[in-house]
Amino acid sequence: MQEADNLTLRRFLRARDHDVNKAAAMFVKFLKWRREVAPDGFVPEAQIRRELSQDKVCIGGVDRAGRPVLVAFPNRHYSANRDMAEFKSFIVYLFDKICARIPRGQEKFLAIVDIKGWGYSNCDIRAYIAAIEIMQASHLCCANQPHALLSISSNTQNKNYYPERLGKALMIHVPYIFMKAWKMIYPFIDNNTRDKFVFVDDKNLQQTLQREVDESQLPEFLGGKMPLVPLKDYVQQPAQAV
């Protein structure tokens, strides 16, 4: 069974600090969840057609460590048009696609999140938290949070189905107003995942990008030579990835 290969089991162990009982409980929850959200082994594109049409996520090249690059454009996401069930399925589809690109000998991917043009119409705290909770490695940290925000996470707590997959997320072209939303999201991110979000100043952008990604693999819109492929156009056989 692909979900239970040795590399996957090791990731769940690392996510629970090598506590076998906690890792086993986490993995059992994952298997149950996986069979509910993707009973055929993958999320069909027909189920997330509206999300895919927005081209809010694209596939890029690979970074200097050989990790596949995902590029996200949050300014193409609108909370008023979002259906939460479809959005969560979209996140599963997205992570399956990018994780299936990870080569043998590597376990993680690099995300470049371009927040240029982001405004209040794009602000969707519920969706952001849902996506992070599906991905991150550890349990939520919800202490001392406002009641309204606690209620956002009440139905998604303890999910975390893609442990140890995100290598780093470079947050670029970050407008000031986005940081207001980030302050609301930040407390719901576990410590291990928090460290992976790197906010890059515009003045250090090219230096940071070139340190992480070779020019041949860097997206064209960031001064590189790699054309981006919208997720809906990325051709790959359905895969069960974690």
mmCIF file of C-alpha atoms in Angstrom:
data_model
loop_
_atom_site.group_PDB
_atom_site.id
_atom_site.type_symbol
_atom_site.label_atom_id
_atom_site.label_comp_id
_atom_site.label_asym_id
_atom_site.label_seq_id
_atom_site.Cartn_x
_atom_site.Cartn_y
_atom_site.Cartn_z
ATOM 1 C CA MET A 1 0.000 0.000 0.000
ATOM 2 C CA GLN A 2 1.585 3.283 -1.124
ATOM 3 C CA GLU A 3 0.397 5.273 1.896
ATOM 4 C CA ALA A 4 2.404 2.978 4.176
ATOM 5 C CA ASP A 5 5.842 3.010 2.559
ATOM 6 C CA ASN A 6 8.841 3.485 4.821
ATOM 7 C CA LEU A 7 9.449 7.122 3.883
ATOM 8 C CA THR A 8 5.872 8.041 4.717
ATOM 9 C CA LEU A 9 6.019 6.293 8.080
ATOM 10 C CA ARG A 10 9.288 8.069 8.871
ATOM 11 C CA ARG A 11 7.687 11.449 8.153
ATOM 12 C CA PHE A 12 4.852 10.728 10.561
ATOM 13 C CA LEU A 13 7.371 9.633 13.184
ATOM 14 C CA ARG A 14 9.369 12.843 12.781
ATOM 15 C CA ALA A 15 6.165 14.872 13.005
ATOM 16 C CA ARG A 16 5.564 13.344 16.455
ATOM 17 C CA ASP A 17 9.177 13.520 17.655
ATOM 18 C CA HIS A 18 9.584 9.752 17.146
ATOM 19 C CA ASP A 19 6.845 8.911 19.630
ATOM 20 C CA VAL A 20 5.581 5.670 18.080
ATOM 21 C CA ASN A 21 2.150 5.732 19.708
ATOM 22 C CA LYS A 22 1.435 9.334 18.725
ATOM 23 C CA ALA A 23 2.745 8.777 15.215
ATOM 24 C CA ALA A 24 0.620 5.634 14.835
ATOM 25 C CA ALA A 25 -2.508 7.491 15.984
ATOM 26 C CA MET A 26 -1.746 10.305 13.555
ATOM 27 C CA PHE A 27 -1.237 7.851 10.694
ATOM 28 C CA VAL A 28 -4.464 5.972 11.406
ATOM 29 C CA LYS A 29 -6.361 9.276 11.324
ATOM 30 C CA PHE A 30 -4.679 10.065 8.033
ATOM 31 C CA LEU A 31 -5.748 6.764 6.465
ATOM 32 C CA LYS A 32 -9.359 7.277 7.543
ATOM 33 C CA TRP A 33 -9.372 10.849 6.246
ATOM 34 C CA ARG A 34 -7.725 9.872 2.986
ATOM 35 C CA ARG A 35 -10.387 7.298 2.178
ATOM 36 C CA GLU A 36 -13.074 9.883 2.853
ATOM 37 C CA VAL A 37 -11.666 12.753 0.788
ATOM 38 C CA ALA A 38 -10.234 10.671 -2.061
ATOM 39 C CA PRO A 39 -12.021 7.302 -2.167
ATOM 40 C CA ASP A 40 -10.662 6.620 -5.651
ATOM 41 C CA GLY A 41 -7.138 7.511 -4.605
ATOM 42 C CA PHE A 42 -7.233 11.044 -5.988
ATOM 43 C CA VAL A 43 -9.439 14.133 -6.158
ATOM 44 C CA PRO A 44 -11.134 14.341 -9.593
ATOM 45 C CA GLU A 45 -10.705 17.623 -11.450
ATOM 46 C CA ALA A 46 -14.454 17.864 -11.998
ATOM 47 C CA GLN A 47 -14.837 18.247 -8.247
ATOM 48 C CA ILE A 48 -12.653 21.377 -8.117
ATOM 49 C CA ARG A 49 -13.262 22.927 -11.524
ATOM 50 C CA ARG A 50 -13.937 26.433 -10.216
ATOM 51 C CA GLU A 51 -10.833 26.480 -8.026
ATOM 52 C CA LEU A 52 -8.626 25.236 -10.859
ATOM 53 C CA SER A 53 -9.967 27.834 -13.292
ATOM 54 C CA GLN A 54 -8.602 30.681 -11.175
ATOM 55 C CA ASP A 55 -4.944 29.712 -11.795
ATOM 56 C CA LYS A 56 -4.045 30.655 -8.238
ATOM 57 C CA VAL A 57 -1.356 27.957 -8.132
ATOM 58 C CA CYS A 58 1.239 27.055 -10.751
ATOM 59 C CA ILE A 59 3.982 24.453 -11.048
ATOM 60 C CA GLY A 60 7.543 25.644 -11.596
ATOM 61 C CA GLY A 61 10.959 24.009 -11.826
ATOM 62 C CA VAL A 62 13.132 22.690 -9.013
ATOM 63 C CA ASP A 63 15.280 24.476 -6.446
ATOM 64 C CA ARG A 64 19.000 23.960 -5.870
ATOM 65 C CA ALA A 65 18.265 21.084 -3.486
ATOM 66 C CA GLY A 66 16.181 19.294 -6.128
ATOM 67 C CA ARG A 67 12.856 20.126 -4.495
ATOM 68 C CA PRO A 68 9.953 20.907 -6.857
ATOM 69 C CA VAL A 69 8.765 24.512 -6.834
ATOM 70 C CA LEU A 70 5.153 25.547 -6.356
ATOM 71 C CA VAL A 71 4.139 29.157 -7.045
ATOM 72 C CA ALA A 72 0.985 30.588 -5.464
ATOM 73 C CA PHE A 73 -0.871 33.829 -6.214
ATOM 74 C CA PRO A 74 -3.199 34.658 -3.291
ATOM 75 C CA ASN A 75 -4.497 37.739 -5.119
ATOM 76 C CA ARG A 76 -6.428 35.362 -7.404
ATOM 77 C CA HIS A 77 -8.398 33.910 -4.498
ATOM 78 C CA TYR A 78 -11.650 35.643 -3.537
ATOM 79 C CA SER A 79 -13.417 34.770 -0.317
ATOM 80 C CA ALA A 80 -16.826 35.799 -1.683
ATOM 81 C CA ASN A 81 -16.621 33.126 -4.401
ATOM 82 C CA ARG A 82 -15.127 30.369 -2.270
ATOM 83 C CA ASP A 83 -16.938 27.151 -1.371
ATOM 84 C CA MET A 84 -15.097 25.655 1.602
ATOM 85 C CA ALA A 85 -15.687 22.007 0.677
ATOM 86 C CA GLU A 86 -14.380 22.580 -2.842
ATOM 87 C CA PHE A 87 -11.448 24.604 -1.526
ATOM 88 C CA LYS A 88 -10.370 21.822 0.840
ATOM 89 C CA SER A 89 -10.572 19.301 -1.993
ATOM 90 C CA PHE A 90 -8.480 21.680 -4.074
ATOM 91 C CA ILE A 91 -5.815 21.780 -1.361
ATOM 92 C CA VAL A 92 -5.688 17.979 -1.306
ATOM 93 C CA TYR A 93 -5.420 17.903 -5.114
ATOM 94 C CA LEU A 94 -2.665 20.523 -4.994
ATOM 95 C CA PHE A 95 -0.584 18.758 -2.358
ATOM 96 C CA ASP A 96 -0.984 15.436 -4.126
ATOM 97 C CA LYS A 97 0.309 16.964 -7.360
ATOM 98 C CA ILE A 98 3.318 18.706 -5.878
ATOM 99 C CA CYS A 99 4.233 15.789 -3.592
ATOM 100 C CA ALA A 100 4.082 13.379 -6.528
ATOM 101 C CA ARG A 101 6.755 15.528 -8.221
ATOM 102 C CA ILE A 102 9.187 15.100 -5.332
ATOM 103 C CA PRO A 103 12.038 12.872 -6.556
ATOM 104 C CA ARG A 104 13.442 9.890 -4.705
ATOM 105 C CA GLY A 105 15.987 11.025 -2.165
ATOM 106 C CA GLN A 106 14.055 14.223 -1.460
ATOM 107 C CA GLU A 107 10.884 14.602 0.617
ATOM 108 C CA LYS A 108 9.932 18.265 0.486
ATOM 109 C CA PHE A 109 8.907 21.048 -1.866
ATOM 110 C CA LEU A 110 9.585 24.779 -2.036
ATOM 111 C CA ALA A 111 6.741 27.283 -2.261
ATOM 112 C CA ILE A 112 7.012 30.807 -3.633
ATOM 113 C CA VAL A 113 3.989 32.819 -2.533
ATOM 114 C CA ASP A 114 3.629 36.054 -4.492
ATOM 115 C CA ILE A 115 1.324 38.356 -2.542
ATOM 116 C CA LYS A 116 1.556 41.297 -4.921
ATOM 117 C CA GLY A 117 -1.848 42.896 -5.469
ATOM 118 C CA TRP A 118 -3.430 41.191 -2.453
ATOM 119 C CA GLY A 119 -6.299 43.154 -0.920
ATOM 120 C CA TYR A 120 -9.223 42.813 1.435
ATOM 121 C CA SER A 121 -11.324 41.016 -1.193
ATOM 122 C CA ASN A 122 -8.684 38.259 -1.152
ATOM 123 C CA CYS A 123 -8.616 37.953 2.637
ATOM 124 C CA ASP A 124 -9.998 34.560 3.665
ATOM 125 C CA ILE A 125 -8.780 33.607 7.127
ATOM 126 C CA ARG A 126 -10.898 30.445 7.282
ATOM 127 C CA ALA A 127 -9.496 29.120 4.022
ATOM 128 C CA TYR A 128 -5.894 29.962 4.934
ATOM 129 C CA ILE A 129 -6.161 28.199 8.274
ATOM 130 C CA ALA A 130 -7.848 25.173 6.687
ATOM 131 C CA ALA A 131 -5.023 24.843 4.142
ATOM 132 C CA ILE A 132 -2.293 25.175 6.761
ATOM 133 C CA GLU A 133 -3.951 22.686 9.101
ATOM 134 C CA ILE A 134 -4.150 20.067 6.366
ATOM 135 C CA MET A 135 -0.465 20.539 5.598
ATOM 136 C CA GLN A 136 1.390 21.235 8.808
ATOM 137 C CA ALA A 137 3.246 18.692 10.845
ATOM 138 C CA SER A 138 2.060 19.180 14.412
ATOM 139 C CA HIS A 139 -1.066 19.836 16.448
ATOM 140 C CA LEU A 140 -2.516 23.323 16.553
ATOM 141 C CA CYS A 141 -1.476 25.881 19.113
ATOM 142 C CA CYS A 142 -4.715 27.590 20.089
ATOM 143 C CA ALA A 143 -4.028 28.947 23.564
ATOM 144 C CA ASN A 144 -5.132 32.486 24.323
ATOM 145 C CA GLN A 145 -6.915 32.876 21.003
ATOM 146 C CA PRO A 146 -10.110 34.905 20.533
ATOM 147 C CA HIS A 147 -13.260 32.799 20.626
ATOM 148 C CA ALA A 148 -14.146 33.622 17.022
ATOM 149 C CA LEU A 149 -10.820 32.306 15.770
ATOM 150 C CA LEU A 150 -10.982 29.231 17.960
ATOM 151 C CA SER A 151 -14.296 28.360 16.319
ATOM 152 C CA ILE A 152 -12.647 28.471 12.896
ATOM 153 C CA SER A 153 -10.321 25.680 13.871
ATOM 154 C CA SER A 154 -12.725 23.556 15.924
ATOM 155 C CA ASN A 155 -13.680 21.313 13.013
ATOM 156 C CA THR A 156 -10.174 20.923 11.609
ATOM 157 C CA GLN A 157 -8.020 20.499 14.684
ATOM 158 C CA ASN A 158 -5.535 17.618 14.714
ATOM 159 C CA LYS A 159 -5.756 16.934 10.986
ATOM 160 C CA ASN A 160 -2.316 17.711 9.550
ATOM 161 C CA TYR A 161 -2.146 15.155 6.746
ATOM 162 C CA TYR A 162 1.021 16.166 4.880
ATOM 163 C CA PRO A 163 3.682 16.199 7.609
ATOM 164 C CA GLU A 164 7.260 17.059 6.736
ATOM 165 C CA ARG A 165 6.431 17.986 3.137
ATOM 166 C CA LEU A 166 6.861 21.762 3.066
ATOM 167 C CA GLY A 167 10.536 22.649 2.947
ATOM 168 C CA LYS A 168 10.187 26.427 2.829
ATOM 169 C CA ALA A 169 7.659 29.052 1.785
ATOM 170 C CA LEU A 170 9.139 32.274 0.432
ATOM 171 C CA MET A 171 6.615 35.065 0.932
ATOM 172 C CA ILE A 172 7.384 37.790 -1.617
ATOM 173 C CA HIS A 173 5.954 41.181 -2.626
ATOM 174 C CA VAL A 174 4.180 41.327 0.732
ATOM 175 C CA PRO A 175 1.874 44.356 1.137
ATOM 176 C CA TYR A 176 1.448 45.896 4.563
ATOM 177 C CA ILE A 177 -2.249 45.031 4.777
ATOM 178 C CA PHE A 178 -1.459 41.332 4.382
ATOM 179 C CA MET A 179 0.447 41.394 7.662
ATOM 180 C CA LYS A 180 -2.776 42.231 9.479
ATOM 181 C CA ALA A 181 -4.272 38.972 8.218
ATOM 182 C CA TRP A 182 -1.042 37.111 8.981
ATOM 183 C CA LYS A 183 -1.242 38.153 12.635
ATOM 184 C CA MET A 184 -4.591 36.353 12.825
ATOM 185 C CA ILE A 185 -3.293 33.219 11.098
ATOM 186 C CA TYR A 186 0.076 32.980 12.835
ATOM 187 C CA PRO A 187 -1.126 31.634 16.220
ATOM 188 C CA PHE A 188 -2.726 28.651 14.458
ATOM 189 C CA ILE A 189 0.546 27.529 12.891
ATOM 190 C CA ASP A 190 2.695 25.096 14.837
ATOM 191 C CA ASN A 191 6.264 26.090 15.668
ATOM 192 C CA ASN A 192 7.874 23.747 13.150
ATOM 193 C CA THR A 193 5.779 25.115 10.310
ATOM 194 C CA ARG A 194 6.164 28.753 11.371
ATOM 195 C CA ASP A 195 9.904 28.556 10.831
ATOM 196 C CA LYS A 196 9.344 27.548 7.218
ATOM 197 C CA PHE A 197 7.590 30.792 6.269
ATOM 198 C CA VAL A 198 10.216 33.332 5.199
ATOM 199 C CA PHE A 199 9.121 36.901 4.461
ATOM 200 C CA VAL A 200 11.480 38.366 1.870
ATOM 201 C CA ASP A 201 12.120 42.109 1.613
ATOM 202 C CA ASP A 202 11.907 43.477 -1.919
ATOM 203 C CA LYS A 203 15.485 44.736 -1.695
ATOM 204 C CA ASN A 204 16.724 41.203 -0.959
ATOM 205 C CA LEU A 205 14.366 39.425 -3.348
ATOM 206 C CA GLN A 206 16.691 38.540 -6.213
ATOM 207 C CA GLN A 207 19.520 37.557 -3.901
ATOM 208 C CA THR A 208 17.207 35.291 -1.895
ATOM 209 C CA LEU A 209 15.609 33.718 -4.956
ATOM 210 C CA GLN A 210 18.951 33.051 -6.642
ATOM 211 C CA ARG A 211 20.279 31.474 -3.473
ATOM 212 C CA GLU A 212 17.364 29.046 -3.483
ATOM 213 C CA VAL A 213 16.720 28.511 -7.202
ATOM 214 C CA ASP A 214 19.003 28.511 -10.247
ATOM 215 C CA GLU A 215 18.118 31.025 -12.965
ATOM 216 C CA SER A 216 17.185 28.199 -15.346
ATOM 217 C CA GLN A 217 14.577 26.974 -12.848
ATOM 218 C CA LEU A 218 13.366 30.346 -11.596
ATOM 219 C CA PRO A 219 9.968 31.513 -12.940
ATOM 220 C CA GLU A 220 10.132 33.950 -15.829
ATOM 221 C CA PHE A 221 8.111 36.625 -14.050
ATOM 222 C CA LEU A 222 10.806 36.664 -11.349
ATOM 223 C CA GLY A 223 13.652 37.114 -13.817
ATOM 224 C CA GLY A 224 14.347 33.449 -14.525
ATOM 225 C CA LYS A 225 13.880 31.222 -17.556
ATOM 226 C CA MET A 226 11.304 28.690 -16.365
ATOM 227 C CA PRO A 227 7.745 29.107 -17.685
ATOM 228 C CA LEU A 228 5.052 28.418 -15.130
ATOM 229 C CA VAL A 229 2.409 25.773 -15.770
ATOM 230 C CA PRO A 230 -1.029 26.437 -14.238
ATOM 231 C CA LEU A 231 -2.074 23.571 -12.032
ATOM 232 C CA LYS A 232 -5.052 22.795 -14.283
ATOM 233 C CA ASP A 233 -2.670 22.306 -17.226
ATOM 234 C CA TYR A 234 -0.102 20.224 -15.403
ATOM 235 C CA VAL A 235 -0.279 16.731 -16.883
ATOM 236 C CA GLN A 236 0.367 13.890 -14.467
ATOM 237 C CA GLN A 237 -1.261 10.603 -13.654
ATOM 238 C CA PRO A 238 -3.350 10.691 -10.470
ATOM 239 C CA ALA A 239 -1.191 9.714 -7.537
ATOM 240 C CA GLN A 240 -1.652 8.988 -3.871
ATOM 241 C CA ALA A 241 0.930 11.173 -2.221
ATOM 242 C CA VAL A 242 1.474 12.245 1.367
#
